[in-house]
Amino acid sequence: MLRLDGVVKTYPTGDKALKGVTMAVPKGQVIGLIGPSGAGKSTLIRCINRLVEPTEGSITLEDVELTKLGASALRVQRRRMGMIFQEYALVERLTVMENVLSGRLGYVGFWRSYFRKFPQTSIDEAFRLLDRVGLSEMVDKRADELSGGQRQRVGIARALIQDPAILLVDEPTASLDPKTSRQIMRLICELCEERGLAAIINIHDVALAQMFVRRIVGLRVGEIVFDGPPDSMTAETLTEIYGEEDWSATIREVDEEADEEEADVAPATSGHMPEADRDRLAGLT
Amino acid sequence: MPVVRTGEIQVWRRREPAKQLAIWFAWLCGVALFMFCWSIISEKTTWFFVFDAPRIAGDIGSRMFPPRWSYIDQLWLPLWDTINIATLGTMFSIVMAVPVAFLAARNTTPSTRFVRPLALLIIVSSRSINSLIWALLLVSIVGPGLFAGVIAISLRSIGFVAKLLYEAIEEIDEDQVEAIAATGASRAQIIAYGIVPQIMPAFAGITVFRWDINIRESTVLGLVGAGGIGLQLQGSLNILAWPQVTLILIAILFSVVASEVVSAKVRKAII
């Protein structure tokens, strides 16, 4: 459904963020994209919806070549790609409802959106989604009044109301505590299953990725160095992706029954990943 | 290195000796220049007038009291005019400043090469000319009166409002803009949803602040014939009616205090 072919991104500073990435995402597949900071994970998913312009290569979404589109055709295709951000990227001073409805901006004209006259079908869908992500009480709250986990739920609803074919998810849990991280990952994966959505999820927390996704792609300095199911990951693959470290505590049996109480002790699972730890702490403080 | 090793001990100083000496020398030059300027000013001053100043000030002061309270009846209208000049001037300036700010901000300008310098030129030229000078020009162009005052105030305010606003636009959180762009929103929608909510508090603060400044500026515009209470001040000074001058100064003081109270309240309500 989504194909990347030799995607290269060179920043004006000369940094090569992506060095010819080729991969395919079939319909309905959820992919965990792992790799150290600076490996090009964020650049990769931003190249797909062209928030970052790829330098070379082609990206096709359902037979539409995204890399060659003009501005208005690109806007139409962006509606098919929902994006979820690390720092939620909600418009802080707008209400939860306005934030969710902003996912429909690509479908309505300027003045309708300016006067908040969205079609009733969109409003119905917004209520349904807010109910689904468990925020039906928060409709009129301003986004900056919510907690991190609640904000990310709004972000998820905003991405889903676009009626996307694929979700591009950039570090959805890096700013959240371990328990909320699991809840958010579970929610994203459940919603993808319900709606048959494909997703590319950038994630630092290898254990969390193993727990929820069925395919993992490892990126190192702009190149794919691993692509396979989570249980085929070994200490060697992690060493190849991240570098030398004791990985014994990171690779665990995938625990399907992981209940939420147990999630409270989850930090230990990432104890040997300095990157992930630092990001998590940054998000918590 | 500021660390010097003398035998066993490492001595740390803030600066290296040469740098320390240079700083002393710079201070010496500064003091010498100050003394030199002082001597020139002293030569050019007629010290008799300076020593006489307290007596004259006391003389004028004694003539200024008590204020002529009955004169207030003639001040209400000019005061109202003054407030109107400030308010209308601020409103017009905002209408013109908002587009200029979006053209000047690095992250919203259509072209950094051509449009941005032009917008910055508008801002600089508006800011570099005092509203009293704008008023002098406009009185001769559109004739004396309120209208000249309103235009003078608005022309002077464009630069101020646009500068602060474009700085606010440049400081927004780009993540929110990116998120709106990722939904497939058009440029206008990105501005309305991604940028405008973020700059709203700054915008309101700037507007009220400028209105507050404009109240003060419009009190003197009458001196050059551009309407408002300054006209009365000019008239009273010309006929040496000191008790009236006192009352006018009191009236100006109260209107400025009132405007400060209002703007503080509004700003508090916004933030």
XYZ file of C-alpha atoms in Angstrom:
556
model
C 0.000 0.000 0.000
C 2.845 2.371 0.925
C 6.124 1.933 -0.902
C 9.385 3.737 -0.280
C 11.988 3.374 -2.975
C 15.542 4.575 -2.435
C 14.505 7.529 -0.314
C 17.408 9.881 0.368
C 17.329 12.996 2.480
C 20.271 15.356 2.586
C 19.801 18.439 4.756
C 21.163 21.787 3.549
C 23.909 21.436 6.163
C 25.132 18.371 4.264
C 23.946 15.846 6.840
C 22.679 12.719 5.162
C 19.692 11.733 7.302
C 18.475 8.938 4.995
C 20.705 6.983 2.650
C 18.379 5.192 0.285
C 15.605 3.638 2.350
C 13.484 1.045 0.553
C 10.563 -0.617 2.274
C 6.947 -1.565 1.715
C 4.059 -1.335 4.125
C 1.130 -3.641 3.326
C -2.417 -2.672 4.195
C -3.208 -2.930 7.890
C 0.321 -3.646 9.054
C 1.707 -1.889 12.117
C 5.448 -1.356 11.984
C 7.698 -0.345 14.849
C 10.587 1.779 13.625
C 13.466 1.643 16.091
C 16.922 3.120 16.088
C 19.157 5.462 18.089
C 18.606 9.216 18.216
C 19.702 10.794 14.968
C 19.177 7.585 12.971
C 16.636 9.367 10.761
C 13.404 7.914 12.161
C 11.609 11.250 12.384
C 12.978 12.332 9.031
C 11.721 9.124 7.457
C 8.110 9.505 8.522
C 8.155 13.230 7.762
C 9.382 12.455 4.255
C 6.293 10.332 3.705
C 3.846 13.212 4.182
C 6.483 15.649 2.956
C 6.702 17.815 6.024
C 10.321 17.190 5.108
C 11.033 17.112 1.363
C 12.948 13.970 0.376
C 15.977 14.720 -1.773
C 15.821 11.587 -3.912
C 13.751 8.465 -4.333
C 10.032 7.864 -4.670
C 7.229 7.268 -2.196
C 3.902 5.903 -3.392
C 0.699 5.640 -1.406
C -1.957 3.467 -3.057
C -0.511 4.102 -6.536
C -0.148 7.846 -6.007
C 3.419 9.056 -6.326
C 3.662 11.450 -3.360
C 7.067 12.847 -4.206
C 5.887 14.413 -7.463
C 2.703 16.092 -6.235
C 2.000 19.812 -6.405
C 0.865 21.702 -3.317
C -2.896 21.174 -3.624
C -2.652 17.522 -4.690
C -0.311 16.964 -1.747
C -2.930 18.414 0.598
C -5.474 15.926 -0.702
C -3.048 13.043 -0.082
C -2.101 14.336 3.372
C -5.706 13.692 4.400
C -4.939 9.994 3.891
C -2.039 10.118 6.340
C -2.755 10.767 9.990
C 0.147 11.934 12.098
C 0.694 11.585 15.837
C 3.494 13.501 17.554
C 5.824 13.032 20.492
C 4.920 16.310 22.186
C 1.289 15.830 21.063
C 1.447 19.052 18.959
C -2.072 20.022 19.922
C -3.005 23.641 19.422
C -2.743 24.498 23.101
C -5.180 27.369 23.215
C -7.969 25.605 21.347
C -10.477 23.257 22.928
C -10.335 19.489 22.677
C -13.189 19.545 20.167
C -11.501 22.160 18.002
C -8.308 20.152 18.065
C -10.088 16.993 16.983
C -12.018 18.815 14.267
C -8.789 20.348 12.970
C -8.168 16.870 11.555
C -10.945 17.641 9.067
C -9.344 20.865 7.798
C -8.339 19.215 4.557
C -11.999 18.486 3.807
C -13.607 21.886 4.469
C -13.118 25.341 2.988
C -11.367 28.174 4.800
C -14.377 30.185 5.932
C -16.294 27.153 7.183
C -13.291 26.128 9.234
C -12.666 29.716 10.357
C -16.199 30.043 11.752
C -16.023 26.464 13.099
C -18.969 25.404 10.892
C -17.916 21.821 10.382
C -20.401 19.392 8.793
C -22.575 17.540 11.310
C -21.123 14.216 10.138
C -17.660 15.381 11.197
C -18.984 16.498 14.565
C -20.730 13.150 15.090
C -17.506 11.378 14.199
C -15.549 13.613 16.589
C -17.889 12.694 19.455
C -17.612 9.010 18.552
C -13.821 9.156 18.493
C -13.555 11.120 21.735
C -15.782 8.516 23.318
C -13.601 5.757 21.884
C -10.385 7.247 23.285
C -12.125 7.873 26.612
C -12.342 11.649 26.603
C -16.061 12.283 26.186
C -16.056 14.377 29.390
C -13.297 16.642 28.115
C -14.891 17.995 24.921
C -14.919 21.622 26.067
C -11.638 21.649 27.974
C -8.757 23.589 26.538
C -5.921 21.377 25.313
C -3.431 22.875 27.770
C -5.581 21.762 30.709
C -5.100 18.077 29.907
C -2.488 15.643 31.174
C 0.071 14.119 28.816
C -1.831 10.897 28.278
C -5.086 12.748 27.658
C -3.385 15.057 25.169
C -1.991 12.129 23.251
C -5.515 10.670 23.087
C -6.713 13.917 21.546
C -3.810 13.665 19.100
C -4.929 10.159 18.189
C -8.520 11.291 17.669
C -7.307 14.172 15.478
C -5.332 11.763 13.309
C -8.203 9.277 13.027
C -10.881 11.803 12.096
C -8.911 12.426 8.908
C -10.106 8.976 7.845
C -6.534 7.989 7.021
C -5.197 4.901 5.313
C -1.982 5.031 7.309
C -0.859 6.505 10.598
C 2.557 8.106 10.912
C 3.400 8.036 14.578
C 6.460 9.892 15.887
C 7.576 8.738 19.340
C 4.053 8.557 20.777
C 5.205 7.516 24.243
C 8.522 9.291 24.705
C 6.928 12.046 26.808
C 4.706 9.730 28.843
C 5.124 7.671 31.975
C 5.499 3.884 31.565
C 1.915 3.004 32.365
C 0.422 5.657 30.111
C 2.919 4.638 27.433
C 1.507 1.132 27.392
C -2.056 2.380 27.360
C -1.362 4.703 24.451
C 0.476 2.033 22.455
C -2.336 -0.413 23.118
C -4.913 2.147 22.018
C -3.058 2.953 18.802
C -2.648 -0.723 17.921
C -6.255 -1.575 18.757
C -7.550 1.300 16.637
C -5.343 0.253 13.738
C -6.771 -3.248 13.964
C -10.384 -2.022 14.195
C -10.025 0.160 11.149
C -7.557 -1.909 9.142
C -5.023 0.903 9.284
C -1.369 0.584 8.531
C 0.983 2.458 10.845
C 4.627 3.335 11.144
C 5.476 3.952 14.778
C 8.813 5.528 15.685
C 9.697 4.266 19.088
C 12.672 4.355 21.406
C 11.429 1.740 23.812
C 12.375 -1.583 22.252
C 10.539 -3.653 24.856
C 7.361 -1.676 24.281
C 7.682 -2.095 20.523
C 8.164 -5.846 20.898
C 5.072 -6.019 23.035
C 2.701 -4.403 20.544
C 3.869 -4.614 16.946
C 4.319 -7.555 14.607
C 7.081 -6.128 12.449
C 10.105 -4.165 13.513
C 12.361 -2.120 11.276
C 15.713 -1.030 12.663
C 17.294 2.124 11.339
C 20.916 3.118 11.844
C 22.460 6.299 10.417
C 19.883 6.466 7.645
C 19.925 2.819 6.607
C 17.675 -0.130 7.363
C 19.731 -2.720 9.218
C 16.946 -4.943 10.510
C 13.512 -5.881 9.227
C 11.571 -8.713 10.753
C 9.184 -9.940 13.420
C 9.942 -8.868 17.005
C 10.785 -12.373 18.253
C 13.591 -12.684 15.706
C 15.409 -9.795 17.358
C 18.496 -10.858 19.250
C 21.159 -9.114 21.254
C 23.226 -9.088 18.035
C 20.571 -7.207 16.092
C 20.241 -4.652 18.865
C 24.007 -4.260 18.935
C 23.941 -3.696 15.200
C 21.251 -1.044 15.522
C 22.336 0.765 18.654
C 25.908 -0.300 19.308
C 27.536 -2.386 22.023
C 25.572 -2.784 25.252
C 24.244 -5.481 27.533
C 20.861 -6.217 25.994
C 19.854 -9.191 28.115
C 17.266 -7.229 30.115
C 15.759 -5.549 27.067
C 14.848 -8.630 25.061
C 12.075 -10.449 26.794
C 9.337 -12.862 25.950
C 6.471 -10.869 24.510
C 4.033 -10.619 27.362
C 0.552 -10.517 25.873
C -1.206 -10.463 29.200
C 0.738 -7.477 30.501
C -1.831 -5.854 32.728
C -1.804 -2.227 33.691
C -0.752 -2.723 37.304
C 2.365 -4.466 36.172
C 3.119 -1.603 33.813
C 4.074 0.532 36.794
C 7.343 -1.318 37.103
C 8.054 -1.069 33.388
C 11.023 1.351 33.607
C 13.222 -1.582 34.485
C 12.611 -3.009 31.020
C 14.391 -0.120 29.406
C 17.037 0.201 32.078
C 19.834 -0.539 29.659
C 18.835 1.929 27.012
C 20.306 5.282 27.948
C 18.569 7.108 25.052
C 15.096 5.981 25.933
C 15.640 6.632 29.606
C 16.785 10.142 29.107
C 13.868 10.954 26.827
C 11.413 9.518 29.267
C 12.811 11.509 32.134
C 12.717 14.626 30.009
C 9.068 13.982 29.353
C 8.248 13.445 32.983
C 9.931 16.513 34.409
C 44.777 30.740 31.018
C 43.652 32.414 34.180
C 45.196 29.594 36.176
C 48.817 30.361 37.127
C 51.027 27.776 38.762
C 53.261 29.216 41.470
C 55.232 26.359 42.926
C 52.795 23.944 44.523
C 49.648 26.071 44.428
C 47.428 26.753 41.437
C 46.287 30.355 41.582
C 43.040 31.126 39.827
C 42.123 34.608 38.717
C 39.046 35.777 36.851
C 41.056 37.258 34.005
C 44.513 37.119 32.573
C 46.781 40.018 33.667
C 46.918 41.581 30.165
C 43.158 41.506 29.867
C 42.788 42.969 33.342
C 45.114 45.825 32.349
C 43.126 46.467 29.162
C 39.919 46.734 31.159
C 41.518 49.247 33.540
C 42.716 51.275 30.577
C 39.222 51.271 29.024
C 37.814 52.602 32.309
C 40.496 55.300 32.371
C 39.582 56.400 28.833
C 35.907 56.443 29.725
C 36.435 58.656 32.770
C 38.706 61.016 30.801
C 36.104 61.358 28.052
C 33.408 62.083 30.606
C 35.510 64.843 32.235
C 36.298 66.352 28.820
C 32.614 66.477 27.818
C 31.689 67.899 31.197
C 34.126 70.791 30.754
C 32.634 71.627 27.309
C 29.083 71.551 28.664
C 30.142 73.709 31.593
C 31.674 76.331 29.287
C 28.539 76.521 27.142
C 26.168 76.866 30.081
C 25.057 80.217 31.359
C 25.381 79.371 35.024
C 23.491 82.482 36.081
C 20.264 81.035 34.646
C 20.907 77.686 36.258
C 21.457 79.195 39.703
C 18.368 81.305 39.133
C 16.276 78.271 38.151
C 14.869 77.370 41.589
C 13.579 80.909 42.089
C 11.873 80.991 38.668
C 10.445 77.522 39.163
C 9.117 78.585 42.537
C 7.638 81.712 40.953
C 5.801 79.768 38.218
C 4.804 77.154 40.777
C 3.215 79.770 42.985
C 1.279 81.170 40.025
C 0.060 77.687 39.124
C -1.808 77.218 42.378
C -4.600 76.875 42.968
C -5.729 75.212 39.690
C -8.660 76.891 38.008
C -11.198 74.145 38.596
C -14.016 75.862 36.709
C -11.980 75.494 33.518
C -12.761 71.743 33.570
C -16.029 72.378 31.712
C -14.026 73.304 28.648
C -11.769 70.263 28.970
C -14.231 67.381 28.738
C -14.567 67.560 24.966
C -10.802 67.800 24.235
C -10.204 64.930 26.659
C -12.800 62.815 24.857
C -11.112 63.765 21.563
C -7.758 62.695 22.961
C -9.076 59.268 23.911
C -10.731 58.922 20.515
C -7.531 59.818 18.689
C -5.675 57.151 20.645
C -8.358 54.477 20.215
C -9.086 55.059 16.525
C -5.391 55.467 15.792
C -4.638 52.150 17.485
C -7.435 50.413 15.575
C -6.279 51.693 12.195
C -2.701 50.813 12.993
C -3.670 47.227 13.843
C -5.513 46.807 10.548
C -2.345 47.811 8.739
C 0.194 46.217 11.089
C -1.169 42.645 11.128
C -0.501 41.933 7.433
C 2.882 43.649 7.694
C 3.776 41.431 10.665
C 2.915 38.242 8.758
C 4.975 39.459 5.792
C 7.905 40.287 8.071
C 7.996 37.131 10.176
C 10.611 34.724 8.871
C 8.310 31.719 9.142
C 5.266 33.200 7.397
C 6.701 35.608 4.823
C 6.120 34.601 1.193
C 9.681 35.584 0.304
C 12.669 36.353 2.529
C 14.442 38.022 -0.377
C 11.905 40.625 -1.468
C 8.811 40.845 0.702
C 10.477 40.609 4.099
C 12.901 43.526 3.580
C 9.992 45.629 2.335
C 7.931 44.817 5.414
C 10.903 45.565 7.658
C 11.378 48.885 5.858
C 7.764 49.812 6.603
C 8.299 48.910 10.250
C 11.544 50.860 10.578
C 10.286 53.969 8.817
C 7.139 54.018 10.917
C 9.084 53.586 14.138
C 11.856 56.050 13.375
C 9.535 59.043 13.036
C 7.966 60.385 16.225
C 4.204 60.834 16.201
C 4.639 64.569 16.815
C 6.606 64.817 13.565
C 4.035 62.658 11.741
C 1.393 65.073 13.090
C 3.351 68.138 11.914
C 3.519 66.649 8.411
C -0.109 65.567 8.400
C -1.456 68.879 9.686
C -0.016 70.510 6.607
C -1.281 67.712 4.347
C -4.819 67.000 5.613
C -5.283 70.184 7.618
C -5.429 70.663 11.389
C -7.811 68.669 13.529
C -8.620 65.227 14.882
C -8.156 63.416 11.591
C -4.514 64.426 11.314
C -4.027 63.210 14.896
C -5.641 59.826 14.230
C -3.515 59.247 11.145
C -0.344 60.390 12.916
C -0.968 57.996 15.799
C -1.770 55.080 13.515
C 1.257 55.628 11.268
C 3.534 55.769 14.305
C 1.952 52.647 15.810
C 2.220 50.396 12.739
C 5.896 49.803 13.287
C 5.539 49.144 17.000
C 2.644 46.697 16.672
C 4.067 44.974 13.595
C 7.509 44.559 15.145
C 6.294 43.018 18.385
C 3.760 40.876 16.539
C 6.234 39.509 14.027
C 8.581 38.632 16.858
C 5.701 36.763 18.509
C 4.998 34.946 15.230
C 8.627 33.906 14.948
C 8.556 32.473 18.470
C 5.588 30.153 18.020
C 5.821 26.424 18.562
C 6.371 24.991 15.067
C 5.136 21.548 16.138
C 1.571 22.806 16.280
C 1.924 24.340 12.811
C 3.416 21.096 11.517
C 0.520 19.112 12.990
C -2.056 21.306 11.269
C -0.137 21.142 7.977
C -0.052 17.346 8.254
C -3.865 17.175 8.212
C -3.921 18.553 4.663
C -4.914 22.084 5.681
C -4.422 24.964 3.259
C -2.033 27.864 3.944
C -4.833 30.094 5.205
C -6.118 27.308 7.466
C -2.625 26.700 8.823
C -2.435 30.379 9.782
C -5.947 30.376 11.296
C -5.520 27.149 13.287
C -1.800 26.737 13.804
C -0.537 30.295 14.241
C -3.361 32.656 15.248
C -4.310 30.852 18.490
C -0.669 30.891 19.523
C -0.148 34.624 19.003
C -3.524 35.719 20.380
C -2.277 36.544 23.918
C 0.705 38.466 22.526
C -1.549 40.277 20.076
C -3.985 41.377 22.758
C -1.153 42.430 25.057
C 0.559 44.462 22.330
C -2.684 46.168 21.331
C -3.559 47.276 24.832
C 0.014 48.341 25.526
C 0.092 50.451 22.362
C -3.303 51.984 23.151
C -1.927 52.961 26.544
C 1.119 54.610 24.930
C -1.109 56.316 22.365
C -3.222 57.959 25.074
C -0.045 59.638 26.334
C 1.162 60.535 22.845
C -2.163 61.990 21.762
C -2.169 64.427 24.710
C 0.668 66.363 23.092
C -0.503 66.192 19.470
C -2.572 69.340 19.991
C 0.669 71.302 20.377
C 1.079 71.092 16.606
C -2.625 71.497 15.861
C -3.617 67.851 15.505
C -6.522 67.970 17.969
C -7.004 66.768 21.523
C -6.204 68.316 24.868
C -2.783 69.523 23.709
C -4.568 72.339 21.869
C -5.872 73.680 25.189
C -2.437 73.274 26.756
C -0.862 75.278 23.957
C -3.499 78.003 24.279
C -3.115 78.279 28.046
C 0.691 78.387 27.846
C 0.544 81.132 25.233
C -1.575 83.396 27.423
C 0.440 82.447 30.552
C -2.714 81.109 32.228
C -0.822 78.960 34.706
C -3.804 77.845 36.816
C -5.362 76.397 33.624
C -2.106 74.653 32.749
C -2.161 72.991 36.158
C -5.673 71.714 35.617
C -4.785 70.383 32.161
C -1.773 68.556 33.582
C -3.970 67.042 36.281
C -6.522 65.984 33.652
C -3.780 64.361 31.544
C -2.413 62.600 34.623
C -5.802 61.158 35.454
C -6.527 59.978 31.916
C -3.117 58.283 31.722
C -3.634 56.606 35.092
C -7.078 55.450 33.934
C -5.634 54.015 30.716
C -2.934 52.203 32.686
C -5.536 50.672 34.965
C -7.624 49.538 32.005
C -4.675 48.046 30.136
C -3.394 46.264 33.240
C -6.856 44.779 33.818
C -7.193 43.666 30.208
C -3.732 42.136 30.105
C -4.399 40.270 33.320
C -7.666 38.940 31.909
C -5.934 37.654 28.773
C -2.988 35.901 30.370
